[in-house]
Amino acid sequence: MAAARASTRPPRVGDSPSVRRALIGVVLVVGALFILAPLVVIFVQAFSQGFGVFAATLAHPDTRHAILLTVLTAALAVPVNTAFGIAAAWAITKFDFRGKRFLLVVIEVPFSVSPIVAGVAYLFVYGLQGLFGPALEAADVKILFALPGIVLASMFVTAPFVARELIPLMQAQGRDLEEAATSLGASGWRTFWSVTLPNIRWALLYGVVLCNARVMGEFGAVSVVSGNIRGQTNTLPLHIELLYHDYQTVGAFAAASVLTVLAVFTIVAKALLERQGAGRARRPSLAGPAAKPAGGKA
Amino acid sequence: MKIRLDNVVKTFETFRAVHGVSLDIDSGQLVALLGPSGSGKTTILRMIAGLEYADGGRIFFGDIDATAIPVRDRGVGFVFQNYALFPHMTVGENIAFGMKVSKVRRSREAMAARVGELLDQVRLSGLADRFPSQISGGQRQRVALARALAVDPKVLLLDEPFGALDANVRRELRRWLREFHDQLGITTIFVTHDQEEALDLADRVVILNEGRIVQQGTPEEVCRRPDSAFVMRFLGDAHRLVGKVTGGVAKVAGGTVNVDGPQAGEVEILVRPGDVRWGEGDIPASVIRIIDRPDGRRLLARLDDGSDVEIDTPPETAVASGDRGTVRVMRAQVFPLRN
């Protein structure tokens, strides 16, 4: 077989056209069947009874409230998790201390714990019969079945996203740049703003985008702590489920389409960011570690 | 600025990197800290910079005890091994960084003028708008140097300054750095594991091993009077023979080596390839390999007691692998044998 194609050698080892076509084909078919088709169905169903019904569903106060609540939750949870992620990544990559590995594991816990478990745990911590329940009630602070609970649960689920993006990059960059800035007289803040942040910004934005996507879509944890009160503590994912169980198929799909549009925005933003990060030949190597000298000619 | 280290100690987690090092560096000197990896040389440099704190001992800059002064206020210029240039800033921005963050306010024009002046000094004028990834390794090194000098440091510290460059660039930059140092007259300390680099560049060489200073002096002193077998071997190719000295003559592998000095009894004799002659003397040996080099032939010879020596001979020397003959040791360093 190789002899038959001797004249048209593959450009690289392992890059034979048949393998390439087969792999691309498999990915395309699977992608279309399992990822693209369901997305299309959402929009087809949402508009199945015309644009009027679609618009009316979205204009319903409960739906509008759910959208607002979701956006508000993201607006609160994402900045907090961003700050947390930067702090965690900084601590882990720039300092040596006991329990560093343990901290790394702790940060990743939300990835492995089912969100619903997180929700139930919050119930036991902040609920009426929970750890802080009586104290909270005495102080008249309402956490569960209210916005604070929803934000807290969302934060728990999405805590690792920013840190996970930053840690490998910051590890690769090492401490040299910060040490250089400090030896030149820069303060800690100055070093962070002028040296560290510019070198991690694409990874940071990428982490923020992912975190945002996950906060907006979070269902399990939020469904436990929010109490599902229509028009009050129903986020968009919860609202979709509610509509679906009420046999309001068009409404469910219309709401789902909004969530999908938000997600697609996020993905487009992410793609643009990646392009920015990779394609900036004039301001290079921002996505990767500090350029190592390639042994050049003086 | 005169630098003085007084019994400085540094321990990392489990192993002690620096054991009580004391060192005096005169103002304006160019000093090399030379040692194999793990000898503590970089740790010492980082402690002088303030990038690491000493666990014990003190560091003086002139008469000021600088031991506890943080790196930010210590006024040192540090050139990192991989230069640590800020990749998102241009060459000009890199050099101006120290001035921008300084507590001393400078006008934009003054900073631009200083950047231009430094670029001229390191012979990189015209590259101010390039990014570090767009210039060569040697150019990056000079940018790092200009950046460190921009804040008028009291002392310049360089960590393996030529480590990341290829051999030709390295030699050229070495000579340039020496001239540059002579113009500026700033106290400079650099770390290297390359003895040739240290001897070529430095006024004084401090040789370290396992966290201790084993010898220091001018290149001439450490080359001519190494005070241990370690220094002798570390500074260049050397082979070890074992013999017994009586009355200024050592008996070695069926022949003799003249040694001066008071040693007697069992000794180790270290010889350099250039100090051994083929076809002379009275030590029997056979050639086991011949290495041809641009400036001569090097013979690998085995003595009858199984020890090996290398011999530098002129390129036209007629010899073949397997030849039997004799060798004479013209010059040797003799140390009492330790078991």
XYZ file of C-alpha atoms in Angstrom:
637
model
C 0.000 0.000 0.000
C 2.841 2.292 0.908
C 4.610 1.356 -2.293
C 1.568 2.239 -4.374
C 1.613 5.735 -2.941
C 5.350 6.225 -3.076
C 4.997 9.235 -5.305
C 2.549 10.994 -3.019
C 4.350 10.637 0.280
C 2.489 11.885 3.318
C 3.895 15.255 4.385
C 4.683 13.981 7.862
C 5.075 10.694 9.634
C 1.650 9.436 10.657
C -0.162 11.878 8.400
C -1.616 9.443 5.925
C -4.690 10.730 4.061
C -6.841 7.701 4.863
C -6.284 8.007 8.606
C -6.855 11.711 8.451
C -10.127 11.393 6.534
C -11.385 8.638 8.811
C -10.689 10.612 11.968
C -12.186 13.839 10.665
C -15.231 11.909 9.458
C -15.833 10.237 12.815
C -15.532 13.539 14.689
C -17.877 15.276 12.254
C -20.555 12.606 12.399
C -20.467 12.257 16.173
C -20.358 16.027 16.618
C -23.313 16.581 14.319
C -25.365 13.803 15.847
C -24.766 14.371 19.517
C -23.923 18.069 19.788
C -25.234 20.034 16.860
C -28.568 18.282 16.334
C -29.882 18.830 19.896
C -28.933 22.508 19.663
C -30.858 22.851 16.438
C -33.868 21.114 18.003
C -33.938 23.706 20.781
C -34.382 26.534 18.310
C -36.785 24.619 16.063
C -39.005 23.833 19.040
C -38.729 27.355 20.431
C -40.054 28.812 17.191
C -42.418 25.897 16.389
C -45.517 28.028 17.044
C -44.183 31.161 15.469
C -42.228 34.099 16.686
C -45.225 35.575 18.499
C -45.535 32.726 20.974
C -41.767 32.710 21.442
C -41.725 36.428 22.216
C -44.732 36.141 24.514
C -43.083 33.400 26.524
C -39.953 35.438 27.003
C -41.996 38.500 27.908
C -43.689 36.581 30.730
C -42.663 38.172 34.048
C -41.466 34.864 35.513
C -39.187 34.196 32.576
C -37.860 37.724 32.588
C -37.227 37.455 36.291
C -35.396 34.160 35.794
C -33.156 35.725 33.152
C -32.421 38.695 35.375
C -31.706 36.485 38.362
C -29.302 34.366 36.329
C -27.444 37.411 35.068
C -27.327 38.877 38.563
C -25.991 35.624 40.010
C -23.240 35.557 37.395
C -22.449 39.219 38.032
C -21.872 38.424 41.697
C -20.298 34.964 41.553
C -17.885 35.451 38.655
C -15.908 38.423 40.075
C -15.582 36.720 43.452
C -14.360 33.504 41.868
C -11.988 35.445 39.642
C -10.384 37.079 42.653
C -10.293 33.712 44.402
C -8.764 32.025 41.354
C -6.016 34.609 40.987
C -5.218 34.476 44.689
C -5.143 30.685 44.686
C -3.023 30.439 41.552
C -0.651 33.080 42.874
C -0.275 31.341 46.226
C 0.301 27.957 44.653
C 2.722 28.988 41.931
C 4.729 31.763 43.539
C 5.152 30.549 47.114
C 6.474 27.442 48.781
C 4.571 26.333 51.823
C 3.424 23.269 53.648
C 0.155 21.816 52.416
C 0.470 23.215 48.906
C -0.608 19.938 47.354
C -3.475 19.717 49.782
C -4.640 23.192 48.775
C -4.457 22.139 45.136
C -6.727 19.191 45.898
C -9.154 21.366 47.868
C -9.470 23.768 44.949
C -10.384 20.878 42.678
C -12.989 19.339 44.974
C -15.926 21.098 43.250
C -14.893 19.419 39.994
C -15.335 15.956 41.436
C -18.258 16.534 43.801
C -21.674 16.369 42.213
C -23.309 19.810 42.346
C -26.358 18.367 44.044
C -24.159 17.123 46.885
C -22.852 20.680 47.226
C -26.417 21.963 47.379
C -27.393 19.500 50.094
C -24.251 20.369 52.042
C -25.166 24.047 51.927
C -28.614 23.102 53.178
C -27.052 21.536 56.251
C -24.714 24.440 56.864
C -27.091 27.358 56.392
C -30.498 25.676 56.718
C -32.763 26.163 59.714
C -31.595 22.904 61.270
C -28.075 23.514 60.030
C -24.823 24.628 61.604
C -25.351 28.373 61.334
C -29.126 28.156 60.868
C -30.255 29.398 64.296
C -27.631 32.157 64.397
C -28.611 33.317 60.922
C -32.267 33.290 61.777
C -31.621 35.249 64.958
C -29.748 37.851 62.910
C -32.587 37.819 60.382
C -30.231 36.926 57.535
C -31.813 34.820 54.851
C -29.354 32.746 52.873
C -31.250 29.690 51.744
C -34.177 30.039 49.336
C -32.864 33.508 48.482
C -30.245 35.169 46.323
C -27.289 34.642 48.724
C -27.812 30.887 48.689
C -27.994 30.777 44.903
C -24.811 32.837 44.579
C -22.972 30.759 47.187
C -23.933 27.465 45.564
C -22.925 28.763 42.123
C -19.615 29.949 43.511
C -18.900 26.575 45.042
C -19.487 24.777 41.779
C -17.369 27.173 39.704
C -14.566 27.888 42.195
C -11.849 25.956 40.330
C -12.324 27.403 36.855
C -10.108 30.482 36.984
C -7.443 28.879 39.165
C -7.292 25.842 36.894
C -6.602 28.014 33.854
C -3.964 30.089 35.601
C -1.958 27.531 37.559
C -0.255 25.708 34.653
C 0.564 28.976 32.912
C 1.918 30.664 36.004
C 3.885 27.565 36.872
C 5.508 27.629 33.447
C 6.293 31.320 33.763
C 8.062 30.842 37.066
C 8.996 33.625 39.418
C 11.729 35.271 37.406
C 9.580 38.083 36.018
C 8.256 39.046 39.434
C 11.716 38.836 40.940
C 13.084 41.004 38.165
C 10.352 43.607 38.702
C 10.939 43.640 42.451
C 14.695 43.943 42.065
C 14.049 46.959 39.844
C 12.149 48.573 42.707
C 8.515 47.745 41.919
C 6.056 47.240 44.782
C 3.955 44.103 45.065
C 0.896 45.761 43.538
C 2.888 47.366 40.798
C 4.477 44.037 39.961
C 1.071 42.377 39.835
C -0.525 45.005 37.601
C 2.354 45.698 35.239
C 4.085 42.346 35.033
C 2.000 39.406 36.243
C -1.430 40.399 34.981
C -0.413 41.302 31.402
C 1.264 37.923 31.084
C -1.713 35.919 32.281
C -4.540 38.013 30.899
C -5.680 35.709 28.106
C -5.711 32.683 30.337
C -7.481 34.731 32.985
C -10.171 35.912 30.565
C -10.580 32.396 29.291
C -11.087 31.162 32.851
C -13.588 33.940 33.520
C -15.536 33.077 30.387
C -15.722 29.392 31.323
C -16.672 30.261 34.884
C -19.428 32.531 33.625
C -20.805 29.850 31.317
C -20.921 27.378 34.167
C -22.547 29.805 36.620
C -25.329 30.624 34.166
C -25.992 26.986 33.417
C -25.734 25.628 36.960
C -28.730 23.504 37.873
C -28.114 20.872 40.543
C -26.711 22.858 43.439
C -28.936 25.837 42.799
C -32.095 23.725 42.579
C -31.505 22.469 46.141
C -30.733 25.812 47.790
C -33.073 28.091 45.857
C -36.346 26.443 46.771
C -37.619 26.891 43.214
C -39.912 29.799 44.020
C -41.367 30.939 40.741
C -40.641 34.570 40.001
C -38.425 34.826 43.055
C -35.629 32.293 43.265
C -35.928 30.574 39.933
C -32.861 30.907 37.770
C -33.083 30.279 34.053
C -32.109 26.578 34.159
C -34.605 25.962 36.972
C -37.261 27.878 35.107
C -36.733 25.757 32.016
C -37.303 22.603 34.017
C -40.404 24.105 35.621
C -41.911 25.053 32.270
C -41.111 21.648 30.885
C -42.879 19.897 33.762
C -45.847 22.220 33.241
C -46.104 20.856 29.684
C -45.252 24.312 28.331
C -42.923 22.836 25.748
C -42.604 26.004 23.693
C -41.937 28.048 26.799
C -39.288 25.598 28.006
C -37.547 25.617 24.657
C -37.813 29.381 24.354
C -36.150 29.813 27.728
C -33.627 27.163 26.790
C -32.865 29.046 23.620
C -32.036 32.135 25.682
C -29.632 30.107 27.793
C -28.174 28.623 24.639
C -27.674 32.058 23.130
C -25.880 33.152 26.300
C -23.689 30.066 26.044
C -22.986 30.641 22.360
C -21.982 34.214 23.158
C -19.585 32.823 25.703
C -18.093 30.369 23.256
C -17.668 33.051 20.619
C -16.031 35.296 23.204
C -13.719 32.449 24.144
C -12.793 31.764 20.532
C -12.065 35.444 19.984
C -9.905 35.497 23.096
C -7.954 32.481 21.984
C -7.380 34.120 18.648
C -6.237 37.288 20.382
C -3.931 35.322 22.616
C -2.415 33.202 19.868
C -2.401 35.590 16.959
C -0.732 38.535 18.570
C 2.559 38.177 16.824
C 3.521 41.710 17.668
C 2.982 41.242 21.377
C 4.092 37.663 21.489
C 4.197 34.792 23.927
C 1.475 36.117 26.186
C -0.274 32.800 26.208
C 2.834 30.746 26.830
C 5.771 30.928 29.195
C 8.240 33.781 28.930
C 10.187 33.406 25.711
C 13.290 31.397 26.319
C 16.337 32.641 24.429
C 16.778 30.418 21.446
C 20.528 30.914 21.348
C 20.645 33.591 18.702
C 23.152 35.617 16.803
C 24.290 38.855 18.380
C 30.566 49.826 46.681
C 32.464 47.406 48.879
C 30.578 44.208 49.661
C 31.261 42.075 52.684
C 29.747 38.734 53.594
C 30.253 37.650 57.168
C 29.679 33.987 57.924
C 26.542 33.744 55.789
C 24.462 30.585 56.098
C 21.481 29.407 54.074
C 19.526 26.210 54.557
C 16.777 24.967 52.283
C 14.225 22.572 53.768
C 16.550 19.677 54.388
C 19.898 20.536 52.897
C 22.299 23.290 53.738
C 23.086 25.255 50.585
C 25.636 27.655 52.046
C 27.829 26.966 55.082
C 29.272 30.032 56.758
C 30.677 31.912 53.775
C 32.759 35.024 54.415
C 33.873 37.147 51.527
C 35.260 40.632 50.927
C 34.751 42.284 47.560
C 36.483 45.555 46.873
C 34.756 48.449 45.235
C 34.831 48.301 41.459
C 36.017 44.709 41.259
C 34.698 42.120 38.847
C 34.382 38.904 40.813
C 33.394 35.437 39.665
C 31.676 32.930 41.921
C 32.777 29.678 40.349
C 31.633 26.222 41.280
C 29.914 23.065 40.103
C 26.124 22.877 40.271
C 24.901 22.605 43.836
C 27.921 24.472 45.187
C 25.738 27.297 46.491
C 27.043 29.979 44.157
C 23.651 31.123 42.894
C 22.241 31.086 46.419
C 25.052 33.401 47.539
C 24.360 35.744 44.636
C 20.636 35.766 45.429
C 21.370 36.514 49.065
C 23.549 39.467 48.079
C 20.651 40.669 45.913
C 18.104 40.135 48.662
C 16.110 37.636 46.602
C 16.831 35.133 49.385
C 17.351 35.983 53.012
C 20.339 34.566 54.844
C 19.505 32.269 57.752
C 22.614 33.370 59.556
C 25.465 35.825 59.159
C 25.424 39.322 57.763
C 25.872 41.085 54.452
C 27.349 44.580 54.325
C 27.153 47.090 51.495
C 29.933 49.499 52.390
C 29.404 50.143 56.086
C 25.652 49.525 55.957
C 24.282 46.234 57.194
C 22.117 45.209 54.248
C 21.151 41.779 55.596
C 17.545 42.740 56.280
C 17.038 45.328 53.528
C 14.453 43.977 51.068
C 15.527 43.508 47.463
C 13.330 46.394 46.400
C 15.337 48.896 48.426
C 18.734 47.260 48.239
C 19.770 49.006 45.059
C 21.187 46.059 43.183
C 21.015 45.353 39.485
C 20.274 41.688 38.881
C 20.584 39.985 35.514
C 18.752 36.679 35.503
C 20.032 33.564 33.820
C 17.261 33.608 31.244
C 17.190 37.411 31.411
C 13.555 37.555 32.628
C 12.734 40.315 30.164
C 9.082 41.328 30.338
C 7.704 39.717 27.166
C 4.790 42.133 26.852
C 6.987 45.228 26.884
C 9.273 46.552 24.198
C 12.999 46.736 24.747
C 12.635 50.421 25.578
C 9.788 49.766 28.027
C 11.790 47.020 29.663
C 14.721 49.340 30.235
C 12.484 52.164 31.468
C 10.606 49.919 33.930
C 12.929 50.522 36.870
C 12.728 54.279 36.394
C 8.933 54.182 36.054
C 8.398 52.367 39.333
C 11.096 54.300 41.160
C 10.290 56.501 44.123
C 12.415 59.129 42.420
C 10.141 60.902 39.951
C 11.571 61.435 36.506
C 10.024 63.302 33.613
C 9.036 61.367 30.527
C 11.779 63.117 28.572
C 14.440 62.314 31.155
C 13.452 58.646 31.076
C 13.457 58.509 27.285
C 16.881 60.162 27.225
C 18.268 57.675 29.740
C 16.837 54.725 27.783
C 18.497 56.063 24.632
C 21.770 56.513 26.437
C 21.695 52.967 27.857
C 20.795 51.495 24.473
C 23.819 53.257 23.010
C 26.016 51.930 25.785
C 24.972 48.342 25.167
C 25.133 48.930 21.418
C 21.468 48.308 20.715
C 20.342 51.728 19.514
C 17.447 51.377 17.126
C 15.989 48.315 18.822
C 13.909 50.209 21.394
C 10.598 49.278 19.769
C 11.283 45.587 19.337
C 9.876 42.964 21.641
C 12.201 40.582 23.472
C 11.080 37.664 21.315
C 12.155 39.541 18.203
C 15.807 39.920 19.127
C 18.642 37.417 19.490
C 19.867 35.824 22.698
C 22.942 38.007 22.887
C 20.837 41.105 22.363
C 18.433 40.022 25.093
C 21.306 39.650 27.466
C 22.428 43.201 26.809
C 18.860 44.481 27.222
C 18.724 42.732 30.608
C 21.999 44.428 31.503
C 20.742 47.849 30.407
C 17.526 47.319 32.380
C 19.497 46.457 35.507
C 21.779 49.478 35.068
C 18.940 51.946 34.469
C 18.305 52.366 38.185
C 21.976 53.139 38.944
C 22.582 50.088 41.130
C 25.342 50.020 43.713
C 26.310 46.558 42.612
C 25.644 44.520 39.504
C 24.846 40.835 39.940
C 24.757 38.406 37.033
C 23.521 34.827 37.288
C 25.212 32.630 34.671
C 25.272 35.584 32.271
C 26.425 33.589 29.260
C 24.814 30.268 30.064
C 22.086 30.469 27.452
C 24.265 31.602 24.551
C 26.184 29.623 21.986
C 29.944 29.438 22.156
C 30.941 32.147 19.681
C 28.498 34.743 20.989
C 29.613 33.855 24.469
C 33.272 34.650 23.861
C 32.458 37.906 22.111
C 30.079 39.066 24.855
C 32.592 38.119 27.523
C 35.208 40.471 26.146
C 32.601 43.146 25.690
C 31.350 42.798 29.260
C 34.899 43.169 30.581
C 35.395 46.420 28.638
C 31.985 47.607 29.689
C 32.771 46.933 33.334
C 36.033 48.823 33.064
C 34.182 51.840 31.677
C 31.488 51.827 34.366
C 33.637 50.806 37.297
C 30.653 49.298 39.121
C 31.240 46.431 41.551
C 30.133 43.336 39.665
C 29.653 39.776 40.823
C 28.771 36.970 38.463
C 28.065 33.316 38.890
C 29.373 30.690 36.529
C 30.186 27.012 36.373
C 32.560 27.588 33.452
C 36.142 28.005 34.664
C 37.269 29.458 31.356
C 34.652 32.173 31.643
C 35.640 32.984 35.219
C 39.360 33.141 34.452
C 38.835 35.132 31.271
C 36.622 37.778 32.819
C 37.197 38.212 36.520
C 39.652 40.205 38.633
C 39.121 37.690 41.344
C 37.765 34.172 41.307
C 35.986 32.645 44.280
C 35.805 28.880 43.953
C 33.005 27.139 45.802
C 32.244 23.548 46.542
C 29.381 22.145 48.576
C 28.438 25.494 50.040
C 31.935 26.508 51.105
C 34.637 28.683 49.627
C 37.526 26.380 48.799
C 39.869 28.991 47.367
C 39.830 32.576 46.210
C 42.325 34.809 44.502
C 43.313 36.313 41.189
C 43.115 34.001 38.188
C 46.873 33.700 38.340
C 46.878 32.696 41.993
C 44.215 30.034 41.647
C 45.780 28.623 38.480
C 49.360 28.541 39.659
C 48.822 27.700 43.274
C 45.675 25.609 43.592
C 45.467 24.605 47.226
C 43.485 21.427 46.750
C 43.069 18.664 44.245
C 39.462 19.799 43.816
C 40.514 23.268 42.631
C 43.179 21.814 40.384
C 40.697 19.484 38.714
C 37.906 22.006 38.555
C 40.005 24.636 36.789
C 40.961 22.378 33.911
C 41.844 18.927 32.679
C 44.051 17.211 35.203
C 45.011 13.612 35.804
C 45.850 12.029 39.060
C 48.829 9.866 39.777
C 49.719 8.329 43.092
C 53.296 8.026 44.262
C 55.715 8.045 47.155
C 58.027 11.005 47.658
C 61.521 10.748 49.064
C 63.960 13.633 48.773
C 62.063 15.658 46.182
C 61.504 12.746 43.836
C 58.292 10.806 43.571
C 58.261 7.212 42.433
C 55.310 6.728 40.120
C 54.380 3.648 38.130
C 57.900 2.490 37.524
C 59.355 5.944 36.871
C 60.023 9.214 38.624
C 58.535 12.699 38.877
C 60.477 15.629 40.268
C 58.472 17.473 42.873
C 59.481 20.552 44.718
C 58.151 21.376 48.101
C 58.323 19.781 51.460
C 55.962 16.857 50.834
C 57.110 13.401 51.725
C 55.419 10.026 51.848
C 52.281 9.062 49.973
C 51.071 11.832 47.696
C 48.657 12.456 44.897
C 50.162 14.178 41.920
C 47.949 16.150 39.556
C 49.256 16.893 36.095
C 47.853 18.885 33.193
C 48.078 17.555 29.621
C 50.301 20.484 28.631
C 52.833 19.613 31.315
C 53.524 16.081 30.148
C 55.945 15.092 27.348
C 55.829 11.987 25.217
C 59.066 10.201 24.380
C 61.015 11.704 27.248
C 61.564 10.825 30.875
C 61.415 7.422 32.458
C 57.814 6.526 33.159
C 56.776 3.674 30.868
C 53.397 4.103 29.184
C 51.389 2.977 26.188
C 49.232 5.144 23.955
C 45.622 4.003 24.003
C 43.976 6.695 21.951
C 44.826 9.752 19.888
C 42.570 12.790 19.681
C 43.292 15.298 16.931
C 42.428 18.897 17.653
C 42.908 22.132 15.719
C 45.934 23.077 17.820
C 47.651 19.739 18.293
C 47.276 16.085 19.114
C 46.262 14.844 22.481
C 47.449 11.406 23.480
C 45.701 9.259 26.009
C 48.351 7.147 27.652
C 48.084 4.427 30.269
C 50.855 3.953 32.812
C 51.844 0.542 34.075
C 49.959 0.997 37.346
C 46.771 1.465 35.372
C 46.439 5.237 35.797
C 45.822 7.387 32.751
C 47.402 10.646 31.667
C 46.670 12.904 28.762
C 49.495 14.504 26.846
C 49.322 17.522 24.577
C 51.751 17.165 21.708
C 52.412 19.170 18.538
C 50.202 18.218 15.577
C 53.076 16.571 13.669
C 53.922 14.101 16.434
C 54.312 10.671 14.845
C 52.584 8.229 17.096
C 50.042 5.467 16.745
C 47.591 3.884 19.068
C 49.261 1.022 20.950
C 52.798 2.501 20.853
C 54.954 1.929 23.887
C 57.190 4.700 25.170
C 57.958 6.853 28.119
C 56.532 10.066 29.506
C 58.012 12.872 31.525
C 56.012 15.071 33.890
C 57.414 18.591 33.549
C 55.300 20.264 36.192
C 52.876 18.913 38.761
C 50.840 19.869 41.762
C 51.409 17.593 44.692
C 48.976 17.064 47.532
C 49.270 14.714 50.489
C 47.248 11.581 49.823
C 43.991 11.382 51.715
C 42.161 8.152 52.030
